[in-house]
Amino acid sequence: MNSTALKWFGRSWMLLVYAFLFLPIFTLVAYSFNDSQLVTVWSHASLRWYKALMHDRDLIAAVMLSLKIAFLSALVSVFFGLFSAFALHRYRRFTGRGLLSSLASTPLVMPDVIVGLSLLLMLVSVQQALGYPERGLFTILLGHALLGTAYATVVVRSRLTEMDSKLEEAAMDLGCRPWQVFTLVTLPLLMPALLSAFLLTFTLSFDDVVLSSFLSGPGYSTMPMVIFSRARLGLNPSINALATVTIVVVSVVVFASTLYSLRQARQRKRDMALAQRE
Amino acid sequence: MENASKSPLANEPLLRIEGVSKIYDGHIKAVDQVTLNVASGEIFALLGGSGCGKSTLLRMLAGFETPSQGRIYLGGTDITELPAYQRPINMMFQSYALFPHLSVSDNIAFGLRRDGMAKEAIAERVEAMLKLVQLSQYAKRKPHQLSGGQQQRVALARSIAKQPKLLLLDEPLGALDKKLRVSTQIELVNIIEEVGVTCVLVTHDQEEAMTMATRMAVMSAGSFLQVGSPKAIYQQPNSRQVADFIGSVNIFDGPVKENHTNYVLVQCADALLRVPHSQPCQDGMGVGVAIRPEKMALSRKKPSAKVNHVAGVVVEMAYFGAHTSYHVKLASGKVLQVQVQSHADEDNADLCWGDQVYASWADNAMVLLTQ
Ligand SMILES: Nc1ncnc2c1ncn2[C@@H]1O[C@H](COP(=O)(O)OP(=O)(O)OP(=O)(O)O)[C@@H](O)[C@H]1O
Ligand SMILES: [Mg+2]
């Protein structure tokens, strides 16, 4: 095979991969503007399904519930992730360190179905014994926070590992008590990691369907659960509209954050070059 | 070198280290039975190769490590168990450890704020510090917006802002390039002397220790080999290891042939050496005789004396402007390093590769090494 043929082969292969990745999304977006009731037949462009979406109380309630759970579980996950990562990083020897370390990472490798099932069994027996908790928002939140804490721990811990431990020593040397070292130096330096842990756990919770299905009760359906159950009854084009809205929101957020960090990196590079020249 | 005369003779030393050891993991002796006094106003250097325990000793002074044995006193009070944040000691870190999220002036103010100083007083002190290290116009910058040399000065300003009783410097110039390092050494000493703070500094660069310190300790494997002024250690090394570590040196080995009250005769492979020495030695004992390259002279003519010269062939020479460095190969195969001042007598002006020469030296150029 000569080099031009190879080049063309490479290009078409790349095109194929991109098509495979993005064609379904484009189709979905396109059909969300389709007037037809049938998902597979194009009639003409309209915003009919967006209007339908706005009046779909169930779906909107599901979205709100999902956002609420995602936000709260991300907060809880980052909070506990921060402290478990800090404990694992800082204290090299304490009773139960090995246990905490493996417990913190178990949910990462355990299939969601197993985690969901075991949580459900536990919650059912607790409820039988104490009459609490009723399955609903709280129990879903519990499951998501459990999973999220594991992820947040990993993210924060890796940042702690690459952080210069001399900075904490310098703070102590300059008169910081241990808790001041944490609040004045460690925490500000961990901010970017906490933010990315938050975004990660937020999305994890937002698109989870397995854990939610196990842990939710009547009247508490998250957005992915509603989409999933409707898809089984036959696709409804207003789901396409919802998906399109989600895609747009996510793209804007990702694009903005990428742009921001790129500009930060470039500014930093320029500053450093300038400082060296002086 | 005239720094040596400056070291004051106080009664109670500012810093007293008594039999301090640090043992890691039950068997790694990082610091082994170190005892040391540092007087107020001294700049004391800990010099040694990699892994000899310099940083560990310094970290015990700062309070980041607790000694396994021994006590540390500062101004007469026992600080061995005092946590780092309560010690009136500040440290300048090797990689500077400037807080990346704070500006230059906030970095310098960091320690002052922990002391609950008044706002105006802090601002005043920060300004004075910035002026001292000539960084006033960089107050608002973040550390990454500074060059290496500027970062080093911020680190210095931050560590002296609290007016510590003792300043610790861990490889203060280690991250700078060679050229900048030499000019910064003097600048650093000037600032330290202006502030009047007592210093313990760690370095593996012997030139740095010699230029900056009033007194120094040569360390190896966790303990001190020799403690003294740079001049004393250079001119009177007490062991082969110290002589080797400080500057370049030629060492002749051989047994003691004759032992007299104030000199010994040492029979080396290439010559018989007559070494002034007041300490008793035994006949036949193996010793080393150290001679600095710059204390040797080269000549084509055979010196008249019977002892203290060797014959050899020039195998290498390099012209450095102020001096010329020769490598002279002796009959035994040993290669001598000889440094000759450029304005020295004309006899060796045209020495060349392959020339037969004699190297000679004065009696007091030799140091007898019994260990
Ligand atoms: N936390 C630790 N645990 C175990 N061993 C250690 C620890 N810190 C230092 N050591 C060991 O103690 C010895 C002395 O280390 P130290 O850092 O004091 O050396 P150093 O003289 O500062 O060397 P360098 O010039 O390379 O910095 C080394 O052998 C090192 O491996
Ligand atoms: Mg070190």
XYZ file of C-alpha atoms and ligand atoms in Angstrom:
681
model
C 0.000 0.000 0.000
C 1.498 3.363 -0.921
C 1.456 6.372 1.345
C -1.457 8.258 -0.306
C -3.667 5.226 -0.080
C -2.661 4.861 3.543
C -3.499 8.484 4.164
C -6.925 8.108 2.595
C -7.546 4.921 4.490
C -6.665 6.722 7.727
C -8.947 9.618 6.920
C -11.922 7.491 6.043
C -11.402 5.416 9.155
C -11.421 8.557 11.268
C -14.549 9.771 9.508
C -16.224 6.454 10.206
C -15.389 6.662 13.902
C -16.707 10.203 14.149
C -19.856 9.228 12.272
C -20.365 6.346 14.652
C -19.962 8.661 17.632
C -21.925 11.671 16.499
C -24.466 10.533 13.912
C -26.895 9.210 16.555
C -26.695 12.517 18.395
C -27.266 14.522 15.224
C -30.213 12.334 14.305
C -31.673 12.847 17.741
C -31.261 16.602 17.548
C -32.680 16.713 14.042
C -35.721 14.635 14.889
C -36.480 16.791 17.894
C -37.487 19.414 15.325
C -39.613 16.937 13.404
C -43.340 17.608 13.379
C -44.337 13.962 12.942
C -45.640 11.845 15.781
C -43.484 8.989 14.518
C -39.884 9.140 15.550
C -38.626 7.553 12.333
C -40.566 9.522 9.720
C -39.610 13.080 8.814
C -42.538 15.348 7.928
C -41.497 18.990 8.396
C -39.660 21.172 10.889
C -41.472 22.534 13.927
C -41.046 23.277 17.609
C -44.051 21.134 18.463
C -42.193 18.770 20.793
C -40.536 21.606 22.631
C -43.991 22.999 23.351
C -45.130 19.561 24.414
C -42.091 19.302 26.662
C -42.988 22.546 28.399
C -46.408 21.167 29.277
C -45.172 17.722 30.267
C -45.524 18.051 34.046
C -44.162 14.585 34.803
C -41.044 15.080 32.755
C -40.346 18.522 34.185
C -40.829 17.213 37.703
C -38.406 14.394 36.916
C -35.811 16.843 35.617
C -36.161 18.999 38.709
C -35.823 15.971 40.955
C -32.730 14.820 39.074
C -31.115 18.246 39.303
C -31.870 18.446 43.012
C -30.487 14.994 43.723
C -27.441 15.579 41.531
C -26.665 18.868 43.243
C -27.127 17.568 46.784
C -25.337 14.289 46.210
C -22.427 16.123 44.561
C -22.166 18.401 47.599
C -22.256 15.497 50.024
C -19.817 13.457 47.915
C -17.275 16.264 47.680
C -17.531 16.917 51.413
C -16.926 13.326 52.440
C -14.503 12.719 49.568
C -12.391 15.637 50.752
C -12.096 14.313 54.274
C -11.549 10.683 53.420
C -8.901 11.645 50.844
C -7.224 13.945 53.355
C -7.219 11.281 56.058
C -5.809 8.677 53.688
C -3.182 11.055 52.375
C -2.050 12.638 55.583
C -2.243 9.934 58.203
C -0.095 7.051 57.110
C -0.865 4.894 60.092
C -4.175 4.609 61.887
C -6.406 1.702 62.783
C -8.719 0.980 59.913
C -6.696 2.837 57.298
C -6.587 -0.187 55.007
C -10.281 -0.760 55.539
C -11.150 2.871 54.760
C -8.906 2.849 51.711
C -10.512 -0.242 50.208
C -14.020 0.736 51.276
C -13.578 4.100 49.610
C -12.770 2.482 46.296
C -15.138 -0.504 46.415
C -18.076 1.305 44.767
C -15.805 2.114 41.811
C -15.351 -1.517 40.884
C -18.576 -3.023 42.196
C -21.323 -3.247 39.522
C -24.058 -0.685 40.136
C -26.665 -3.428 40.157
C -24.995 -5.104 43.118
C -24.548 -1.831 44.993
C -28.176 -0.904 44.319
C -29.514 -4.280 45.327
C -27.520 -4.493 48.543
C -28.478 -0.948 49.488
C -32.098 -1.744 48.837
C -31.978 -4.841 51.017
C -30.362 -2.885 53.807
C -32.807 0.000 53.559
C -35.790 -2.343 53.549
C -34.655 -4.062 56.714
C -33.847 -0.765 58.389
C -37.270 0.521 57.446
C -38.902 -2.595 58.862
C -37.047 -2.144 62.112
C -37.353 1.614 62.517
C -40.169 2.618 60.165
C -37.695 4.930 58.467
C -36.509 5.855 55.814
C -39.349 5.846 53.356
C -37.936 5.139 49.905
C -37.760 8.317 47.852
C -35.502 11.315 47.418
C -33.463 10.575 50.536
C -32.679 6.996 49.641
C -31.679 7.876 46.067
C -29.510 10.628 47.459
C -27.900 8.142 49.816
C -27.015 5.775 46.992
C -25.647 8.513 44.748
C -23.639 10.049 47.565
C -22.127 6.653 48.301
C -20.987 6.223 44.729
C -19.982 9.879 44.394
C -17.872 9.847 47.546
C -15.763 7.061 46.063
C -15.129 9.066 42.905
C -14.531 12.328 44.748
C -12.018 10.590 47.029
C -10.019 9.430 44.022
C -9.999 12.874 42.412
C -9.034 14.766 45.575
C -6.481 12.172 46.594
C -4.625 12.378 43.300
C -4.430 16.150 43.634
C -3.138 15.835 47.192
C -0.467 13.407 46.048
C 0.914 15.798 43.468
C 0.738 18.781 45.826
C 4.053 19.941 47.296
C 4.034 18.809 50.931
C 6.581 21.531 51.640
C 3.787 24.099 51.298
C 2.038 22.685 54.343
C 5.311 22.588 56.235
C 5.994 26.187 55.278
C 2.579 27.179 56.621
C 3.268 25.407 59.894
C 6.713 26.954 60.061
C 5.135 30.393 59.741
C 2.864 29.780 62.714
C -0.203 27.924 61.428
C -1.855 25.432 63.714
C -2.835 22.221 61.903
C -6.402 23.377 61.211
C -5.116 26.710 59.904
C -2.768 24.873 57.574
C -5.809 23.081 56.223
C -8.052 26.101 55.780
C -5.430 28.606 54.646
C -3.235 26.489 52.399
C -4.503 22.986 51.671
C -8.113 23.905 50.954
C -7.438 26.835 48.579
C -4.967 24.697 46.646
C -7.509 21.879 46.425
C -10.222 24.146 45.004
C -9.794 23.114 41.355
C -9.868 19.444 42.343
C -12.990 19.988 44.430
C -14.663 21.707 41.521
C -13.895 18.899 39.111
C -14.971 16.336 41.713
C -18.238 18.242 42.015
C -18.836 18.234 38.255
C -17.958 14.564 37.994
C -20.234 13.441 40.812
C -22.993 15.734 39.566
C -23.015 14.077 36.148
C -22.667 10.620 37.674
C -25.798 11.220 39.706
C -27.645 12.996 36.911
C -27.433 10.119 34.459
C -27.667 7.221 36.896
C -30.569 4.914 36.224
C -29.592 1.692 37.961
C -29.171 2.878 41.547
C -32.180 5.207 41.261
C -34.393 2.394 40.029
C -33.520 0.303 43.054
C -33.758 3.062 45.603
C -36.670 5.215 44.503
C -40.176 4.918 45.828
C -43.558 5.754 44.327
C -43.741 9.316 43.058
C -39.997 9.743 42.872
C -38.820 9.199 39.303
C -35.621 10.798 38.129
C -35.218 12.030 34.572
C -33.270 8.994 33.290
C -35.876 6.704 34.871
C -38.723 8.513 33.098
C -36.906 8.472 29.769
C -36.150 4.815 30.216
C -39.694 3.813 31.067
C -41.193 5.890 28.245
C -38.732 4.466 25.735
C -40.057 1.026 26.542
C -43.607 2.097 25.694
C -42.540 3.494 22.357
C -40.412 6.564 21.801
C -41.993 9.922 22.344
C -40.445 12.791 20.359
C -40.621 15.140 23.351
C -37.847 12.992 24.840
C -35.767 14.025 21.823
C -36.469 17.627 22.658
C -35.405 17.099 26.266
C -32.242 15.338 25.152
C -31.417 18.206 22.818
C -31.842 20.741 25.597
C -29.567 18.657 27.832
C -26.938 18.352 25.103
C -26.932 22.096 24.505
C -26.595 22.891 28.209
C -23.798 20.368 28.704
C -21.951 21.529 25.578
C -22.079 25.148 26.644
C -20.775 24.319 30.123
C -17.988 22.084 28.795
C -17.035 24.565 26.103
C -16.925 27.482 28.540
C -14.870 25.611 31.123
C -12.422 24.350 28.506
C -12.029 27.831 27.116
C -11.509 29.211 30.601
C -8.824 26.710 31.590
C -7.099 27.103 28.231
C -6.909 30.855 28.674
C -5.667 30.420 32.222
C -2.920 28.069 31.063
C -1.904 30.411 28.273
C -1.861 33.420 30.598
C 0.277 31.487 33.074
C 2.728 30.504 30.386
C 2.986 34.095 29.191
C 3.544 35.339 32.770
C 6.311 32.840 33.342
C 8.046 33.682 30.096
C 7.825 37.362 30.984
C 9.240 36.788 34.461
C 12.208 34.877 33.078
C 13.057 37.629 30.623
C 13.277 40.356 33.270
C 37.912 33.703 54.880
C 38.401 36.645 57.247
C 34.820 35.933 58.342
C 36.283 33.574 60.893
C 37.308 36.409 63.182
C 33.725 37.701 63.268
C 32.212 34.769 65.152
C 31.361 36.148 68.577
C 32.173 34.327 71.761
C 28.952 34.376 73.745
C 28.647 32.501 77.025
C 25.336 30.743 76.470
C 25.102 29.666 72.836
C 21.888 30.600 71.064
C 21.443 27.070 69.797
C 22.581 24.006 71.670
C 22.191 20.561 70.180
C 22.965 17.736 72.596
C 23.506 14.195 71.389
C 20.705 14.327 68.847
C 19.974 11.239 66.762
C 17.223 10.443 64.304
C 16.489 6.847 63.475
C 13.948 6.099 60.753
C 12.030 2.827 60.652
C 14.043 1.385 63.520
C 17.340 1.039 61.666
C 18.117 3.955 59.287
C 20.397 6.266 61.250
C 19.871 9.538 59.394
C 21.493 11.619 62.155
C 23.837 10.015 64.649
C 24.761 11.577 68.007
C 25.241 15.154 66.881
C 26.346 17.742 69.430
C 26.769 21.366 68.427
C 26.693 24.914 69.761
C 25.861 27.865 67.541
C 26.461 31.321 68.955
C 24.249 34.315 68.335
C 25.061 36.060 65.043
C 26.826 33.121 63.471
C 26.173 31.789 59.996
C 26.726 28.108 60.449
C 26.903 25.755 57.460
C 26.169 22.038 57.427
C 28.142 20.621 54.549
C 28.020 17.079 53.269
C 27.237 14.778 50.396
C 23.821 13.532 49.428
C 22.025 11.521 52.091
C 24.393 12.409 54.939
C 21.549 13.714 57.102
C 21.827 17.500 56.665
C 18.166 18.029 55.875
C 17.065 15.702 58.646
C 19.053 17.672 61.205
C 17.647 20.946 59.886
C 14.102 19.570 59.956
C 14.544 18.603 63.586
C 15.563 22.190 64.342
C 12.490 23.466 62.510
C 10.211 21.033 64.344
C 9.100 18.893 61.405
C 10.798 15.826 62.853
C 11.255 14.811 66.478
C 14.680 13.520 67.509
C 14.838 9.851 68.478
C 17.397 10.841 71.111
C 18.950 13.998 72.484
C 17.736 17.498 73.227
C 17.687 20.819 71.389
C 17.897 24.114 73.278
C 17.240 27.578 71.910
C 18.428 30.456 74.077
C 18.575 28.094 77.025
C 15.031 26.697 76.739
C 14.384 23.120 75.706
C 12.464 23.162 72.417
C 12.797 19.468 71.579
C 9.068 18.790 71.971
C 7.785 22.184 70.819
C 5.681 22.008 67.634
C 6.968 23.865 64.580
C 4.323 26.589 64.820
C 5.421 27.582 68.304
C 9.160 27.806 67.633
C 10.706 31.237 67.074
C 12.522 29.644 64.152
C 11.793 30.124 60.469
C 12.964 28.214 57.495
C 13.656 29.025 53.899
C 12.881 25.969 51.820
C 15.016 24.569 49.050
C 12.257 24.811 46.440
C 11.060 28.017 48.170
C 7.574 26.594 48.908
C 5.928 29.927 48.144
C 2.137 29.770 48.363
C 1.052 29.796 44.714
C -2.399 31.193 45.471
C -1.058 34.256 47.302
C 0.658 37.375 45.996
C 4.214 38.279 46.931
C 3.124 40.624 49.711
C 0.547 38.141 51.043
C 3.245 35.493 51.112
C 5.450 37.742 53.198
C 2.543 38.800 55.431
C 1.404 35.204 55.974
C 3.460 34.559 59.096
C 2.812 38.016 60.537
C -0.957 37.538 60.253
C -0.722 34.323 62.273
C 0.800 36.356 65.084
C -2.217 38.631 65.182
C -0.147 41.715 64.421
C -2.008 44.983 63.703
C -2.852 45.595 60.052
C -0.774 48.767 59.730
C 2.200 47.156 61.406
C 1.985 44.227 59.003
C 1.814 46.507 55.979
C 4.790 48.422 57.259
C 6.867 45.319 57.865
C 5.972 43.824 54.495
C 7.037 47.033 52.808
C 10.332 47.052 54.675
C 10.965 43.425 53.711
C 10.176 44.088 50.060
C 12.582 46.987 50.122
C 15.254 44.875 51.767
C 15.125 42.292 49.007
C 14.521 44.933 46.309
C 11.172 43.627 45.163
C 8.938 46.594 46.005
C 7.507 46.846 42.492
C 6.593 43.147 42.454
C 4.369 43.177 45.554
C 1.165 42.367 43.678
C 2.551 39.538 41.572
C 1.938 35.853 42.074
C 4.974 33.600 42.617
C 4.763 32.039 39.155
C 5.132 35.505 37.642
C 8.630 35.840 39.085
C 11.999 34.584 37.929
C 13.909 32.028 39.996
C 16.104 34.653 41.597
C 13.124 36.805 42.536
C 11.287 33.832 44.010
C 14.348 33.084 46.084
C 14.287 36.620 47.481
C 10.579 36.407 48.291
C 11.259 33.181 50.166
C 14.025 34.903 52.100
C 11.821 37.895 52.903
C 9.032 35.623 54.088
C 11.354 33.673 56.376
C 12.864 36.728 58.055
C 9.671 38.788 58.257
C 8.780 37.338 61.658
C 12.225 38.250 62.963
C 13.028 34.709 64.066
C 15.756 33.991 66.580
C 17.121 31.382 64.225
C 16.909 31.215 60.456
C 17.230 27.867 58.714
C 18.230 27.727 55.072
C 17.953 24.448 53.174
C 20.100 24.650 50.042
C 19.128 28.328 49.708
C 20.698 28.693 46.281
C 20.297 25.139 45.047
C 17.658 26.004 42.467
C 19.601 28.856 40.857
C 22.013 28.507 37.984
C 25.724 28.643 38.664
C 26.350 32.221 37.593
C 23.462 33.682 39.557
C 24.400 31.586 42.561
C 27.787 33.195 43.087
C 26.432 36.748 43.066
C 23.482 35.759 45.240
C 25.711 34.202 47.922
C 27.185 37.580 48.789
C 23.839 39.361 48.543
C 22.283 36.781 50.868
C 25.055 37.155 53.449
C 24.697 40.933 53.313
C 20.970 40.737 53.974
C 21.412 38.222 56.786
C 24.031 40.408 58.416
C 21.912 43.504 58.000
C 19.046 41.788 59.802
C 21.466 40.275 62.279
C 19.769 36.884 62.433
C 21.603 33.701 63.402
C 21.623 31.138 60.601
C 22.053 27.446 60.092
C 22.341 26.642 56.436
C 22.550 23.365 54.602
C 24.536 22.937 51.440
C 26.379 20.305 49.490
C 28.436 22.945 47.686
C 31.711 23.492 49.549
C 32.419 26.814 47.852
C 29.040 28.096 48.985
C 29.743 27.004 52.560
C 33.191 28.622 52.508
C 31.923 31.941 51.152
C 28.870 32.269 53.345
C 29.618 30.624 56.658
C 31.478 31.898 59.683
C 31.726 28.321 60.896
C 30.842 25.007 59.381
C 30.518 21.302 60.022
C 31.449 18.620 57.528
C 28.950 15.770 57.790
C 29.078 12.191 56.703
C 26.727 9.298 57.428
C 24.777 11.259 60.008
C 27.632 12.555 62.114
C 30.111 15.432 62.121
C 33.596 14.757 60.787
C 34.966 18.189 61.643
C 33.622 21.486 62.949
C 35.468 24.765 62.536
C 35.931 27.927 60.520
C 36.146 27.432 56.760
C 39.806 28.465 56.898
C 40.686 25.978 59.627
C 38.899 23.151 57.864
C 40.546 23.957 54.555
C 44.026 24.290 55.972
C 43.885 21.680 58.722
C 41.518 18.907 57.671
C 41.423 16.234 60.360
C 40.756 13.299 58.095
C 41.167 12.050 54.578
C 37.424 12.388 53.963
C 37.351 16.044 54.968
C 40.463 16.877 52.933
C 38.922 15.196 49.930
C 35.555 16.869 50.337
C 36.820 20.435 50.752
C 38.584 21.631 47.617
C 40.965 19.520 45.574
C 43.892 17.864 47.256
C 46.808 15.546 46.587
C 47.208 12.768 49.130
C 50.387 10.692 49.452
C 50.071 7.407 51.321
C 52.771 5.546 53.123
C 54.030 4.171 56.432
C 55.688 6.290 59.105
C 59.405 5.624 58.810
C 60.782 7.693 61.658
C 58.933 9.373 64.465
C 60.424 12.546 65.980
C 59.086 15.002 68.552
C 57.949 17.629 66.075
C 58.081 15.891 62.729
C 57.666 12.469 61.140
C 59.283 10.957 58.100
C 56.796 9.239 55.813
C 58.033 6.883 53.137
C 55.741 7.221 50.123
C 56.061 5.455 46.804
C 57.408 8.558 45.076
C 59.298 10.406 47.777
C 60.349 10.634 51.361
C 58.283 13.299 53.126
C 59.270 15.197 56.253
C 56.025 16.340 57.818
C 55.856 18.709 60.796
C 53.570 17.099 63.333
C 53.279 17.377 67.087
C 50.987 14.467 67.799
C 52.517 11.097 68.536
C 52.512 8.484 65.774
C 53.770 4.925 65.766
C 56.505 3.677 63.456
C 55.122 1.746 60.538
C 51.648 3.199 60.940
C 49.965 3.937 57.585
C 49.232 7.619 57.145
C 48.261 10.087 54.428
C 49.903 13.409 53.661
C 47.640 16.035 52.108
C 48.916 18.926 50.004
C 46.718 21.476 48.232
C 47.453 21.929 44.497
C 48.065 25.670 44.889
C 50.721 25.092 47.527
C 52.966 23.250 45.080
C 55.573 24.729 42.766
C 56.900 23.261 39.535
C 60.463 23.503 38.315
C 62.717 21.899 35.705
C 65.659 21.961 38.120
C 65.922 19.350 40.822
C 65.392 20.998 44.231
C 68.417 20.884 46.527
C 66.629 19.465 49.567
C 66.551 15.704 50.116
C 62.883 15.558 51.060
C 59.517 17.023 50.084
C 59.680 16.948 46.323
C 58.730 14.499 43.592
C 59.658 14.019 39.953
C 57.154 13.495 37.158
C 56.008 14.263 33.639
C 53.450 16.901 32.636
C 50.542 15.033 31.103
C 47.888 17.716 31.066
C 47.775 21.474 31.375
C 45.022 24.048 31.291
C 45.377 27.822 31.285
C 42.808 29.671 33.437
C 44.119 33.228 33.191
C 45.080 33.883 36.789
C 46.569 30.442 37.179
C 47.556 27.394 35.179
C 46.570 23.915 36.232
C 48.937 20.998 35.545
C 48.549 17.261 35.898
C 51.894 15.640 36.649
C 52.289 11.884 36.380
C 54.706 10.358 38.881
C 56.813 7.219 38.540
C 54.315 5.247 40.646
C 51.543 6.134 38.182
C 49.934 8.615 40.592
C 48.752 11.863 38.980
C 49.350 15.089 40.927
C 47.284 18.225 40.497
C 49.378 21.389 40.625
C 48.121 24.956 40.352
C 50.651 27.623 39.464
C 49.976 31.360 39.636
C 50.486 32.956 36.242
C 52.931 35.581 37.483
C 55.161 33.024 39.215
C 58.843 32.836 38.327
C 59.738 32.406 34.700
C 61.274 29.015 35.215
C 58.036 27.214 34.425
C 56.606 29.724 31.947
C 57.169 27.486 28.954
C 56.353 24.112 30.505
C 54.744 21.827 28.010
C 53.199 18.402 27.632
C 55.757 15.656 28.165
C 58.252 17.839 30.063
C 60.157 16.331 32.958
C 59.457 18.431 36.093
C 59.908 18.501 39.845
C 57.073 19.434 42.150
C 58.052 20.838 45.528
C 56.393 22.550 48.475
C 57.030 24.134 51.831
C 57.001 22.124 55.065
C 53.876 23.795 56.370
C 51.923 22.989 53.207
C 51.550 19.400 54.373
C 48.870 18.035 56.675
C 49.332 14.622 58.245
C 46.151 12.537 58.106
C 46.080 9.691 60.576
C 42.495 8.682 59.816
N 11.154 10.011 56.177
C 12.200 9.173 56.031
N 12.058 7.851 56.195
C 13.113 7.021 56.056
N 14.350 7.407 55.763
C 14.570 8.719 55.585
C 13.507 9.680 55.704
N 14.028 10.916 55.483
C 15.339 10.728 55.222
N 15.671 9.430 55.290
C 17.010 8.874 55.102
O 17.889 9.528 55.975
C 19.138 9.806 55.338
C 19.458 11.278 55.407
O 18.520 12.005 54.638
P 18.599 13.575 54.443
O 17.420 13.983 53.651
O 18.772 14.208 55.764
O 19.917 13.738 53.583
P 20.594 15.068 53.017
O 21.914 15.185 53.650
O 19.687 16.209 53.162
O 20.797 14.714 51.494
P 20.548 15.603 50.186
O 21.770 16.438 50.011
O 20.406 14.587 49.113
O 19.305 16.388 50.427
C 19.011 9.278 53.922
O 19.654 8.031 53.853
C 17.534 9.140 53.710
O 17.264 8.059 52.851
Mg 18.470 17.507 51.739
